[in-house]
Amino acid sequence: MTSTDALYSELKPDIAMVANQLFDLSETLLRKQGNFLPHAAVLTEDGDLRLVGAAPDTKSDRTNSTEVLPLLHDGLRFEAKQFPLKAIGIAENVTITLEEQRPTKAIKVLFEHKRGLTVALYLPFEKRLLKGYVFGSTFSLAANPEVNVWA
């Protein structure tokens, strides 16, 4: 077992707490609205979980992920300066292509922990005509930090 595997096993409760909350909210938004903007959760040192969102300062009624994601990252960095955080997670609607497979839509949760673990968790989904959204099995991949709260 590598040190990353050991750290993943040790931090699994934190990963589950953050990722499950974000997956649940993302699924709800998909079912109600057909899409969602990036949103996040922070896990404090005290074990409290808080949801975090961001919205661009725009006169338009419509916005997109490209506008929201950098604001969300900045907001999480600011939050980490104000409060002692243990972990953060960011949910996005993405398309992922695994080796030798066709592209698939997925909810991605990027999880970053202050102890140095960064992992991307994916929940594949598809929209079926009569069944609505159908979700697959969650899987995870090693990832590079994007927010770098503890850099």
Tab-separated table of C-alpha atoms in Angstrom:
chain	number	residue	atom	x	y	z
A	1	MET	CA	0.000	0.000	0.000
A	2	THR	CA	1.430	3.375	-1.013
A	3	SER	CA	1.403	6.368	1.289
A	4	THR	CA	-1.299	7.944	-0.907
A	5	ASP	CA	-3.450	4.813	-0.561
A	6	ALA	CA	-2.950	4.850	3.215
A	7	LEU	CA	-3.846	8.540	3.418
A	8	TYR	CA	-6.935	7.944	1.240
A	9	SER	CA	-8.062	5.138	3.574
A	10	GLU	CA	-7.465	7.286	6.647
A	11	LEU	CA	-9.332	10.293	5.232
A	12	LYS	CA	-12.217	8.298	3.734
A	13	PRO	CA	-14.738	9.595	6.330
A	14	ASP	CA	-13.869	13.215	5.409
A	15	ILE	CA	-14.037	12.385	1.699
A	16	ALA	CA	-17.427	10.733	2.119
A	17	MET	CA	-18.847	13.595	4.188
A	18	VAL	CA	-17.893	16.240	1.621
A	19	ALA	CA	-18.483	14.240	-1.563
A	20	ASN	CA	-21.837	12.754	-0.547
A	21	GLN	CA	-23.245	16.185	0.288
A	22	LEU	CA	-22.086	17.589	-3.053
A	23	PHE	CA	-23.257	14.571	-5.068
A	24	ASP	CA	-26.697	14.754	-3.415
A	25	LEU	CA	-27.084	18.468	-4.132
A	26	SER	CA	-25.816	18.072	-7.706
A	27	GLU	CA	-28.225	15.200	-8.389
A	28	THR	CA	-31.120	17.271	-7.053
A	29	LEU	CA	-30.163	20.240	-9.245
A	30	LEU	CA	-29.825	18.015	-12.315
A	31	ARG	CA	-33.256	16.489	-11.768
A	32	LYS	CA	-34.913	19.880	-11.151
A	33	GLN	CA	-33.028	22.115	-13.598
A	34	GLY	CA	-31.222	19.815	-16.034
A	35	ASN	CA	-27.830	21.282	-15.128
A	36	PHE	CA	-25.985	23.086	-12.351
A	37	LEU	CA	-23.232	25.604	-11.791
A	38	PRO	CA	-20.132	24.671	-9.794
A	39	HIS	CA	-20.694	24.675	-6.044
A	40	ALA	CA	-18.575	23.663	-3.090
A	41	ALA	CA	-18.472	22.457	0.477
A	42	VAL	CA	-15.960	23.160	3.217
A	43	LEU	CA	-15.229	20.913	6.188
A	44	THR	CA	-14.033	22.838	9.226
A	45	GLU	CA	-11.568	21.617	11.815
A	46	ASP	CA	-14.572	21.304	14.170
A	47	GLY	CA	-16.236	18.859	11.768
A	48	ASP	CA	-18.910	21.262	10.496
A	49	LEU	CA	-19.811	21.026	6.820
A	50	ARG	CA	-20.919	24.180	4.999
A	51	LEU	CA	-22.056	24.596	1.414
A	52	VAL	CA	-20.481	27.425	-0.609
A	53	GLY	CA	-21.586	29.041	-3.862
A	54	ALA	CA	-20.463	31.895	-6.069
A	55	ALA	CA	-22.124	34.172	-8.586
A	56	PRO	CA	-20.485	36.618	-10.973
A	57	ASP	CA	-21.313	40.282	-10.787
A	58	THR	CA	-23.156	40.409	-14.076
A	59	LYS	CA	-26.144	42.235	-15.474
A	60	SER	CA	-27.163	39.143	-17.420
A	61	ASP	CA	-29.672	36.676	-15.989
A	62	ARG	CA	-27.565	33.809	-17.321
A	63	THR	CA	-24.097	32.731	-16.314
A	64	ASN	CA	-21.888	29.718	-16.931
A	65	SER	CA	-19.339	27.489	-15.243
A	66	THR	CA	-16.426	29.308	-16.853
A	67	GLU	CA	-17.440	32.494	-15.009
A	68	VAL	CA	-18.357	30.842	-11.704
A	69	LEU	CA	-15.483	28.380	-11.143
A	70	PRO	CA	-12.663	30.965	-10.697
A	71	LEU	CA	-14.877	32.986	-8.333
A	72	LEU	CA	-15.632	29.856	-6.344
A	73	HIS	CA	-11.910	29.024	-6.092
A	74	ASP	CA	-11.159	32.557	-4.878
A	75	GLY	CA	-13.998	32.358	-2.370
A	76	LEU	CA	-12.666	29.078	-0.982
A	77	ARG	CA	-9.176	30.551	-0.598
A	78	PHE	CA	-10.684	33.521	1.247
A	79	GLU	CA	-12.762	31.197	3.425
A	80	ALA	CA	-9.622	29.226	4.363
A	81	LYS	CA	-7.979	32.434	5.576
A	82	GLN	CA	-10.974	33.256	7.774
A	83	PHE	CA	-11.705	29.822	9.250
A	84	PRO	CA	-9.604	26.754	10.053
A	85	LEU	CA	-10.604	24.304	7.306
A	86	LYS	CA	-9.777	20.624	7.094
A	87	ALA	CA	-11.033	19.917	3.566
A	88	ILE	CA	-12.829	21.393	0.581
A	89	GLY	CA	-14.801	19.902	-2.274
A	90	ILE	CA	-16.001	21.400	-5.539
A	91	ALA	CA	-18.760	19.879	-7.675
A	92	GLU	CA	-18.909	20.408	-11.445
A	93	ASN	CA	-20.859	18.981	-14.351
A	94	VAL	CA	-18.214	17.501	-16.679
A	95	THR	CA	-17.693	15.109	-19.550
A	96	ILE	CA	-15.002	12.520	-18.902
A	97	THR	CA	-13.410	10.057	-21.304
A	98	LEU	CA	-11.687	7.072	-19.742
A	99	GLU	CA	-9.164	5.044	-21.705
A	100	GLU	CA	-10.808	3.082	-24.521
A	101	GLN	CA	-14.318	4.173	-23.502
A	102	ARG	CA	-16.791	6.637	-24.929
A	103	PRO	CA	-17.194	10.091	-23.356
A	104	THR	CA	-19.715	10.213	-20.535
A	105	LYS	CA	-21.326	12.987	-18.535
A	106	ALA	CA	-20.478	12.944	-14.837
A	107	ILE	CA	-20.709	14.905	-11.650
A	108	LYS	CA	-17.130	15.578	-10.606
A	109	VAL	CA	-16.197	16.351	-7.012
A	110	LEU	CA	-12.648	17.581	-6.583
A	111	PHE	CA	-11.639	16.914	-2.976
A	112	GLU	CA	-8.620	18.662	-1.428
A	113	HIS	CA	-7.495	17.958	2.145
A	114	LYS	CA	-5.069	19.977	4.223
A	115	ARG	CA	-2.951	16.855	4.743
A	116	GLY	CA	-2.077	16.900	1.033
A	117	LEU	CA	-4.529	14.450	-0.502
A	118	THR	CA	-6.296	15.531	-3.679
A	119	VAL	CA	-8.688	13.204	-5.448
A	120	ALA	CA	-11.375	13.606	-8.107
A	121	LEU	CA	-14.528	11.562	-7.599
A	122	TYR	CA	-16.884	10.997	-10.511
A	123	LEU	CA	-20.529	9.961	-10.623
A	124	PRO	CA	-21.436	9.141	-14.253
A	125	PHE	CA	-24.966	9.857	-15.434
A	126	GLU	CA	-27.117	9.923	-18.517
A	127	LYS	CA	-30.525	11.308	-19.270
A	128	ARG	CA	-32.969	8.751	-20.599
A	129	LEU	CA	-36.147	9.731	-22.352
A	130	LEU	CA	-38.652	7.992	-20.091
A	131	LYS	CA	-36.569	7.335	-16.979
A	132	GLY	CA	-35.034	10.756	-16.486
A	133	TYR	CA	-31.516	10.804	-15.044
A	134	VAL	CA	-29.840	7.469	-14.429
A	135	PHE	CA	-26.670	7.448	-12.321
A	136	GLY	CA	-23.818	4.958	-12.491
A	137	SER	CA	-21.229	3.916	-9.920
A	138	THR	CA	-18.877	6.419	-8.336
A	139	PHE	CA	-15.158	6.074	-9.039
A	140	SER	CA	-12.119	8.119	-8.060
A	141	LEU	CA	-8.863	9.152	-9.685
A	142	ALA	CA	-5.776	10.851	-8.310
A	143	ALA	CA	-5.845	14.564	-9.135
A	144	ASN	CA	-3.811	17.715	-8.851
A	145	PRO	CA	-5.049	20.461	-6.534
A	146	GLU	CA	-6.820	23.320	-8.282
A	147	VAL	CA	-7.656	25.591	-5.380
A	148	ASN	CA	-4.397	25.130	-3.430
A	149	VAL	CA	-5.865	26.376	-0.172
A	150	TRP	CA	-2.965	25.019	1.863
A	151	ALA	CA	-0.127	25.843	-0.558
